[in-house]
GROMACS .gro file of C-alpha atoms in nm:
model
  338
    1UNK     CA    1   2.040   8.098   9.222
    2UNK     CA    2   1.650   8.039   9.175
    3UNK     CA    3   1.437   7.887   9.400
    4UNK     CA    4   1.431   7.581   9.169
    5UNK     CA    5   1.771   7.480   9.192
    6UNK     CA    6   1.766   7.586   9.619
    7UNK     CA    7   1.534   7.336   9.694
    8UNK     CA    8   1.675   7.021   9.537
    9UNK     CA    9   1.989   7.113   9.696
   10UNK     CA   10   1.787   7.177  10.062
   11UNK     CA   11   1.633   6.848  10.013
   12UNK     CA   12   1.967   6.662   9.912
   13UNK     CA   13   2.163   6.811  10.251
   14UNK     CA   14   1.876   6.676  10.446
   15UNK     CA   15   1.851   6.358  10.317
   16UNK     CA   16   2.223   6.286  10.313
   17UNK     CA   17   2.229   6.433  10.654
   18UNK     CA   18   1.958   6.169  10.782
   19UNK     CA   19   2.121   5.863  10.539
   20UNK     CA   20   2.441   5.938  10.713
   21UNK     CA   21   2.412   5.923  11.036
   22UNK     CA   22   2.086   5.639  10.982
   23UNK     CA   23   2.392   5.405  10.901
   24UNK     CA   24   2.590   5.517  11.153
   25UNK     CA   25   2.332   5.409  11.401
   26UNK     CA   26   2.262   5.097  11.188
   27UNK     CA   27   2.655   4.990  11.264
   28UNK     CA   28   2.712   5.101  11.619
   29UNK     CA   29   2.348   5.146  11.740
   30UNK     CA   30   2.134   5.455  11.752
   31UNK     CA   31   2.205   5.447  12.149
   32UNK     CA   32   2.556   5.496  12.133
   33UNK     CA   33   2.506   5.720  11.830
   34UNK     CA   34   2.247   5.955  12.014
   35UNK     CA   35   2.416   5.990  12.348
   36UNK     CA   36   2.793   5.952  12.175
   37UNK     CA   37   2.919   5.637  12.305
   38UNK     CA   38   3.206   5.501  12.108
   39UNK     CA   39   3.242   5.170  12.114
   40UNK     CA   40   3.227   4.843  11.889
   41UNK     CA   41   3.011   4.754  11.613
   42UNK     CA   42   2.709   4.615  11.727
   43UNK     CA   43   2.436   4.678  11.452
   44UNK     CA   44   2.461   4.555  11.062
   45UNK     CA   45   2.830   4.528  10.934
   46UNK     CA   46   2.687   4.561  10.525
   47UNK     CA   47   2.780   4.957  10.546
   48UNK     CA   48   3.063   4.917  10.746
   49UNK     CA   49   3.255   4.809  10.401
   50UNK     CA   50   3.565   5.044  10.313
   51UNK     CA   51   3.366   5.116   9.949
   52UNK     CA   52   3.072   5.236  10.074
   53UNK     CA   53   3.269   5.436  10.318
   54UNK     CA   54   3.417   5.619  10.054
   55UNK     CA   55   3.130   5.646   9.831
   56UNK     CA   56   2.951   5.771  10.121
   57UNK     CA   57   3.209   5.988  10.189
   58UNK     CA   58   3.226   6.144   9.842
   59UNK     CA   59   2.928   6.234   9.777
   60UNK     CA   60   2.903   6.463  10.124
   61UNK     CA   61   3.225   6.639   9.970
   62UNK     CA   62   3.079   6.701   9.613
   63UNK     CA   63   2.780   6.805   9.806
   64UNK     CA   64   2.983   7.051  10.055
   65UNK     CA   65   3.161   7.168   9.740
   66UNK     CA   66   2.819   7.238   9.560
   67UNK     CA   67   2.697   7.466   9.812
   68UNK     CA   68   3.015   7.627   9.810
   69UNK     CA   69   3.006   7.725   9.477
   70UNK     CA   70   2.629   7.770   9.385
   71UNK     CA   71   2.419   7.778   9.695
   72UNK     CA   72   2.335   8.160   9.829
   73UNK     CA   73   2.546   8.217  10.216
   74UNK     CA   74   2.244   8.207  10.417
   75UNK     CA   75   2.175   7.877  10.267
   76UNK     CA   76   2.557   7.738  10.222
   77UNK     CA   77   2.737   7.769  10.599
   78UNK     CA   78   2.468   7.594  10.787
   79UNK     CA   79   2.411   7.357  10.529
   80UNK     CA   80   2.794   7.335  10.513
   81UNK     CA   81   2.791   7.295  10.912
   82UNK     CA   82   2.583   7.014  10.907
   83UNK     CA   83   2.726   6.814  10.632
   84UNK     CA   84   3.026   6.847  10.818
   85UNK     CA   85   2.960   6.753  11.141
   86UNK     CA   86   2.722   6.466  11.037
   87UNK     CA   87   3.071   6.277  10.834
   88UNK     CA   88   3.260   6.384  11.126
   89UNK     CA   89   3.055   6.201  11.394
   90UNK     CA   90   3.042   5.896  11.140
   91UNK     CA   91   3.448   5.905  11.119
   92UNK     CA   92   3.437   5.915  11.478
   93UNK     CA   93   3.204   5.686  11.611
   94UNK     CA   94   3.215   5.417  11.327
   95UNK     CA   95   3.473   5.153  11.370
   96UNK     CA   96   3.773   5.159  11.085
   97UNK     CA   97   3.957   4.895  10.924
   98UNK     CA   98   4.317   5.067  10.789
   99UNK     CA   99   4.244   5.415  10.973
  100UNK     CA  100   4.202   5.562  11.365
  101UNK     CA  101   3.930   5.761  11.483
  102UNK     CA  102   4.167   6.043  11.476
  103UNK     CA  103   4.308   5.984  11.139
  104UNK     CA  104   3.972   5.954  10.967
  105UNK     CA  105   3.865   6.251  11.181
  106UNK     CA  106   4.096   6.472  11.025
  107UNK     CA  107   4.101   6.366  10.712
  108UNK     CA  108   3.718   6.431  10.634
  109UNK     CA  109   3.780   6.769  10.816
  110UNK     CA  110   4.101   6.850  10.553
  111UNK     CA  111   3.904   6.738  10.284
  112UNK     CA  112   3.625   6.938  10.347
  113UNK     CA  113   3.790   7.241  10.373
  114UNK     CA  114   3.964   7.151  10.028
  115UNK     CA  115   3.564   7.129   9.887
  116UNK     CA  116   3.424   7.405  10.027
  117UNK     CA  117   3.743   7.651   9.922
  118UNK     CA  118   3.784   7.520   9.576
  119UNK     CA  119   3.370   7.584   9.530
  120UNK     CA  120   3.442   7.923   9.719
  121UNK     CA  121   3.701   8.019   9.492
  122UNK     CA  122   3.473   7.884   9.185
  123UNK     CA  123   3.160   8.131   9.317
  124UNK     CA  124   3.442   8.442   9.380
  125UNK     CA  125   3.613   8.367   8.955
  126UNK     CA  126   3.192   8.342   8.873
  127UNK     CA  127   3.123   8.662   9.047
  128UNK     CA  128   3.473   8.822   8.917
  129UNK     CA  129   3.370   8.741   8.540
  130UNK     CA  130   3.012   8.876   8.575
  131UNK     CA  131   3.151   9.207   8.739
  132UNK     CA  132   3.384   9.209   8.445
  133UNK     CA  133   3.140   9.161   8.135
  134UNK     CA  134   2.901   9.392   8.321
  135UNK     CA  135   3.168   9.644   8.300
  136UNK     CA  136   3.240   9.574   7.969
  137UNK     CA  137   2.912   9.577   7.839
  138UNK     CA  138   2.868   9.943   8.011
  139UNK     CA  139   3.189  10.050   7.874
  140UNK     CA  140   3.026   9.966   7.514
  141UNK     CA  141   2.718  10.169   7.604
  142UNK     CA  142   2.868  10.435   7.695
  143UNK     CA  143   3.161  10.432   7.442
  144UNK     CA  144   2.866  10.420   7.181
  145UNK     CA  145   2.706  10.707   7.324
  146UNK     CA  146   3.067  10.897   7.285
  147UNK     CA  147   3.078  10.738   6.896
  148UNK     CA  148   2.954  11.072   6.707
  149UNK     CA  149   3.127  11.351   6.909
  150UNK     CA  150   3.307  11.472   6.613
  151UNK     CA  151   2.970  11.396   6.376
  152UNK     CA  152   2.790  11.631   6.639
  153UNK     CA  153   3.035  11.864   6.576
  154UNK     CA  154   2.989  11.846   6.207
  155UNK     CA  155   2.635  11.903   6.187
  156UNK     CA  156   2.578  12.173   6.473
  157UNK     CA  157   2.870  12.352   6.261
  158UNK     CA  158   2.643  12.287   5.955
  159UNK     CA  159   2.327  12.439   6.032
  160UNK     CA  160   2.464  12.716   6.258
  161UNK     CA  161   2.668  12.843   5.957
  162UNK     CA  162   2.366  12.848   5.800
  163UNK     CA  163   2.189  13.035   5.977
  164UNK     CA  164   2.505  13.294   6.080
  165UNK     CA  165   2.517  13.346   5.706
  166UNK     CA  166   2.124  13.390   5.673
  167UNK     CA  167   2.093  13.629   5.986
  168UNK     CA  168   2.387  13.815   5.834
  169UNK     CA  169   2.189  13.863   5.511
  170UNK     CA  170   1.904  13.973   5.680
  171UNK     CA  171   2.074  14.266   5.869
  172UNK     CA  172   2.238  14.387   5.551
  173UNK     CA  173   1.900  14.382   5.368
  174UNK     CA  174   1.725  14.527   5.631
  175UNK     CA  175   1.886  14.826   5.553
  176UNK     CA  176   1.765  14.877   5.281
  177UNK     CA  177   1.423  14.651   5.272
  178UNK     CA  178   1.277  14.566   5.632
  179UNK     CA  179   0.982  14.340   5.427
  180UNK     CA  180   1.264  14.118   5.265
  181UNK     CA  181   1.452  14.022   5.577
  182UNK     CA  182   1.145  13.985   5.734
  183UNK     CA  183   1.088  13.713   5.460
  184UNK     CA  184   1.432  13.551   5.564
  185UNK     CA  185   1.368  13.478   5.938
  186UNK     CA  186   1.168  13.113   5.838
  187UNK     CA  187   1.454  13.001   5.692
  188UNK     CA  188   1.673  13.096   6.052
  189UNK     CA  189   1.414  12.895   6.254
  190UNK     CA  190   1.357  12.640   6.046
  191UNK     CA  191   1.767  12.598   6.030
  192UNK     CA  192   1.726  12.628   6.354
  193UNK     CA  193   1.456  12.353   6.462
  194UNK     CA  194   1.671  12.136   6.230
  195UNK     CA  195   1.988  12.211   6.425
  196UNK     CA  196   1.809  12.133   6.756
  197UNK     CA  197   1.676  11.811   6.620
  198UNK     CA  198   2.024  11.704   6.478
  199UNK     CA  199   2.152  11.773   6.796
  200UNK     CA  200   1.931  11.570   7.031
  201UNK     CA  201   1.912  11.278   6.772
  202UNK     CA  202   2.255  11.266   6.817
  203UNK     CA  203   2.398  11.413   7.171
  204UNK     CA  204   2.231  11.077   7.353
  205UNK     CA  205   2.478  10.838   7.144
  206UNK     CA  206   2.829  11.025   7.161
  207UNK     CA  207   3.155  10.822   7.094
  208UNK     CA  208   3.463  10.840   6.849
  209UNK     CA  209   3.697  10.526   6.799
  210UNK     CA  210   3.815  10.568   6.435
  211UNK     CA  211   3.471  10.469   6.271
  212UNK     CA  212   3.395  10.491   5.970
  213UNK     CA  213   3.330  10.874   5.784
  214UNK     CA  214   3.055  10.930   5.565
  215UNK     CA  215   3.029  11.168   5.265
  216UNK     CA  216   2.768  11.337   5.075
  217UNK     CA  217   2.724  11.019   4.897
  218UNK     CA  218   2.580  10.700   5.094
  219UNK     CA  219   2.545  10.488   4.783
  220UNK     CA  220   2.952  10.549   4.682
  221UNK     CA  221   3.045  10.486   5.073
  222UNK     CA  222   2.852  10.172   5.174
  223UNK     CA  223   3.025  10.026   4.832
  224UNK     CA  224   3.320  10.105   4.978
  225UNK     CA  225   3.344   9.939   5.311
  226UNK     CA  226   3.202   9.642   5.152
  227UNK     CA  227   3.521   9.620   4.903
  228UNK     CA  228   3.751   9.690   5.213
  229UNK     CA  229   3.569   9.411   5.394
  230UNK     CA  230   3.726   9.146   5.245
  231UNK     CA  231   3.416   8.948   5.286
  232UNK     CA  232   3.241   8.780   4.981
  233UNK     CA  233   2.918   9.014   4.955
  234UNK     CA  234   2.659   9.067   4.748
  235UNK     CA  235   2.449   9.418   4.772
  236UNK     CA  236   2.143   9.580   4.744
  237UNK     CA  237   2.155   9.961   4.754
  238UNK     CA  238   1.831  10.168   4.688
  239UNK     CA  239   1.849  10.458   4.769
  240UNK     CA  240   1.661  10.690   4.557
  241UNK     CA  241   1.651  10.988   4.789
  242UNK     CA  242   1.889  11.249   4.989
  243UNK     CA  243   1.975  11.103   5.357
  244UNK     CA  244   2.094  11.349   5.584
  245UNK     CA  245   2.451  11.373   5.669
  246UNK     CA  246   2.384  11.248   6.061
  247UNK     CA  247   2.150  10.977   5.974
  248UNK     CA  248   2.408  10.847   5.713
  249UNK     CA  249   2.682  10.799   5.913
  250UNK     CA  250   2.497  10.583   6.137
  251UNK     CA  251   2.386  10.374   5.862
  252UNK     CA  252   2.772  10.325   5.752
  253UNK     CA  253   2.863  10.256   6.103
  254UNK     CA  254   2.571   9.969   6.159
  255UNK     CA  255   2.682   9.823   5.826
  256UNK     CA  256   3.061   9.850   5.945
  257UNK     CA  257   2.984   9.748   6.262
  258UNK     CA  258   2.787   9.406   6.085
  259UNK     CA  259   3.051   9.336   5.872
  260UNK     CA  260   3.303   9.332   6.122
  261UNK     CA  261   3.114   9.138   6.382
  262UNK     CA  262   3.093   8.840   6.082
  263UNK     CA  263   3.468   8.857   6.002
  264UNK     CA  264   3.543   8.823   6.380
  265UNK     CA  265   3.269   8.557   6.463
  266UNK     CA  266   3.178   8.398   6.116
  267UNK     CA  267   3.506   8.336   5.954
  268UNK     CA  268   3.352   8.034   5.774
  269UNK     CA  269   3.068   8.220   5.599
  270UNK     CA  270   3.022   8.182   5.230
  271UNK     CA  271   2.801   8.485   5.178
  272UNK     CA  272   2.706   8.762   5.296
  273UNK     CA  273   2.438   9.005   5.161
  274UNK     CA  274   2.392   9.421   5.280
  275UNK     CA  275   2.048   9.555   5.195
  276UNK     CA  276   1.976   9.932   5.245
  277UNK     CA  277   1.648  10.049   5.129
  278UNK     CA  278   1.512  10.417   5.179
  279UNK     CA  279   1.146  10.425   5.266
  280UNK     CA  280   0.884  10.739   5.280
  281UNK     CA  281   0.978  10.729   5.704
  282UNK     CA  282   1.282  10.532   5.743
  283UNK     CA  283   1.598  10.393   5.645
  284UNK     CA  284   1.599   9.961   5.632
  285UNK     CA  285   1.913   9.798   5.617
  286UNK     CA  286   1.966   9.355   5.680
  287UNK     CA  287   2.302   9.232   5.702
  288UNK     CA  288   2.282   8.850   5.649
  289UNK     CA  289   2.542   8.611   5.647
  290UNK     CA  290   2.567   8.210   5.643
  291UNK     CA  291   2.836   8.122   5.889
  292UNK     CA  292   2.812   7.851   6.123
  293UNK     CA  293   3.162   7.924   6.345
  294UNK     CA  294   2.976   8.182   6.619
  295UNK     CA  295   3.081   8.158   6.957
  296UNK     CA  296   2.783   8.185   7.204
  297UNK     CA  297   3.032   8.412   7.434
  298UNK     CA  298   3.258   8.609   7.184
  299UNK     CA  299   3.366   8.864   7.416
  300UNK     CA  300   3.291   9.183   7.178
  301UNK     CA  301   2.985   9.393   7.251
  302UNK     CA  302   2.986   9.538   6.917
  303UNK     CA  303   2.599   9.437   6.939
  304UNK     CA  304   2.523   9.632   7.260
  305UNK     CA  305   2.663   9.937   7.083
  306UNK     CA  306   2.468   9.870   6.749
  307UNK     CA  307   2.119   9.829   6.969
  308UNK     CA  308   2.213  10.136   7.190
  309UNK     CA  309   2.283  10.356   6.847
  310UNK     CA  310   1.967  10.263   6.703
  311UNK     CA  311   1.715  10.258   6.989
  312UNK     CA  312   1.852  10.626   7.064
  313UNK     CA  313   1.799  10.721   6.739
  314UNK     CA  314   1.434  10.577   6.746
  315UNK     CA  315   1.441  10.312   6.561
  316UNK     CA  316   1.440   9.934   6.561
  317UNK     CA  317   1.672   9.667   6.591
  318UNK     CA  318   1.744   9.292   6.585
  319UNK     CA  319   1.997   9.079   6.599
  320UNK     CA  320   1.989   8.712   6.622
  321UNK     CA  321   2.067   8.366   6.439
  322UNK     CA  322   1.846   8.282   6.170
  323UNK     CA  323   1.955   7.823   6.149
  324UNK     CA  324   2.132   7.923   5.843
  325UNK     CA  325   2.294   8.206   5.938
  326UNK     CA  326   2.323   8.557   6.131
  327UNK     CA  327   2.069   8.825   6.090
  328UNK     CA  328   2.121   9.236   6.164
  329UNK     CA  329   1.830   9.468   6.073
  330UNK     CA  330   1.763   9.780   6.148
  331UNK     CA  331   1.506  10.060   6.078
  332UNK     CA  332   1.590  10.432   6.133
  333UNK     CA  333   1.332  10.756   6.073
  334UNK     CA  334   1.436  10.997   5.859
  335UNK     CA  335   1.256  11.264   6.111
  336UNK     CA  336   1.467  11.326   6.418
  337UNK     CA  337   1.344  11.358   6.719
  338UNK     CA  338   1.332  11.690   6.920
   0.00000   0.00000   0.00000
């Protein structure tokens, strides 16, 4: 808790503390109440009324249970303490109409216990649900990270065949022209640089759960997913160039990833539109929808692996409500990073 919410609390404790046992020593006298002398009333009787008992008395319990549940320890027992033995001195020591010293003694002690463990157990279920979403939210990370195992698979396989079947060439033609293989080797490290670049662009963001496979054909497979979406979208698709195999199933699995994330969380959109746009440097795709019916806590973390994907592929991301609707962009290079 902040230091702006400690301090209001400090200052509350204190002054209930001081109000408290002020109208004790307004109803029995601050003699008796200083050097603990029990005895009759002898101060003002207008707090010495059964409903301002019990207000009194209530508002020391909500207090105990506040610190209970929200206050840090170091803060919470003594405050807890004091509260505490403040009421209890005021049960003792103050004269009672329906109850004995000993009855109303023990009752504020019960009841305080009952505060301060049901704002205990609200702190421990507080603490128990942030462990949990933290947990969660690292199990999306890292699943994400684990999301292209088999696409790293794919594309080291890719460019190492290629360049197998290139050196193999050049050995063969060696034997008969050294100047010609020579003239082969570029195309082994450049097969090469690409196959380390593949590889780091995609080692950092590992994961397979059934997502979806790209082909050789973006265009055909982003149409796709949006027919098996079952959401009512509209499309813009331009892309006028080649994307390379890693880079598009990334793209697939952002839009997937969108589209799923508005089925889940915006059952009650109306629209939807997917834009993917190649530029000279990147890849821009939006996914843009209209629902209203968007829980502020949904539970998934289909975001955290979206955001992980793309900033590890170095690009941008966003995600956020736009007062119409819910936005996803993203922007990913075309170069890979070594």
């Amino acid at each position: 808790m902040g230091e702006l919410r400690r301090k209001p609390l400090i200052i509350a404790t204190v002054l209930l503390c001081a109000a408290v046992f002020a109208v004790t020593g307004r109803i029995i006298g601050f003699d008796r109440a200083l050097h603990l002398i029990s005895g009759p009333g002898v101060g003002e009787s207008a707090f010495d009324h059964p409903v301002y008992t019990i207000a009194e008395s209530a508002v020391v319990l909500v207090l105990v249970f506040t610190h209970a549940w929200r206050a840090p320890v170091l803060l919470a027992v003594p405050s807890i303490v004091a509260l505490v033995l403040v009421v209890e001195h005021a049960a003792f020591y103050r004269p009672h109409i329906s109850l004995s010293r000993a009855d109303a003694v023990q009752l504020m002690l019960i009841l305080s216990i009952i505060m301060a463990a049901g704002g205990l157990l609200l702190r421990m279920r507080e603490r128990s649900r942030a462990a949990l979403a933290a947990a969660a939210e690292e199990r999306a990370r890292r699943d994400e990270r684990l999301d292209m195992a088999r696409e790293l698979h794919d594309v080291v396989a890719h460019h190492v065949t290629g360049m197998l079947v290139q050196a193999q060439a050049a050995l063969v033609v060696a034997q008969q022209d050294k100047d010609k293989a020579c003239e082969m080797l570029p195309g082994i490290v450049e097969g090469g640089t690409d196959a380390l670049g593949a590889m780091s662009a995609m080692v950092r963001t590992l994961r397979d759960n059934g997502a979806a496979t790209a082909t050789t054909d973006l265009t055909a497979d982003l149409h796709r997913l949006v027919e098996r979406s079952g959401l009512p979208v509209r499309t813009s698709i331009e892309l006028t160039g080649d994307v390379r195999p890693e880079l598009g199933r990334s793209v697939l699995r952002l839009v997937q990833e969108a589209l799923t994330n508005t089925r889940k969380h915006a059952f009650d959109a109306t629209s939807v539109e997917v834009d993917v746009h190649l530029t000279d440097e990147a890849v821009l795709l939006s996914v843009v929808d209209n629902g209203k019916v968007r829980p502020t806590q949904s539970g998934g973390f289909g975001l955290v692996g979206m955001r992980e994907r793309v900033h590890e592929l170095g690009g941008r991301f966003f995600a956020g409500a736009t007062g119409e609707g819910w936005l996803v962009t993203a922007e990913l290079p075309l170069e890979v990073r070594a």
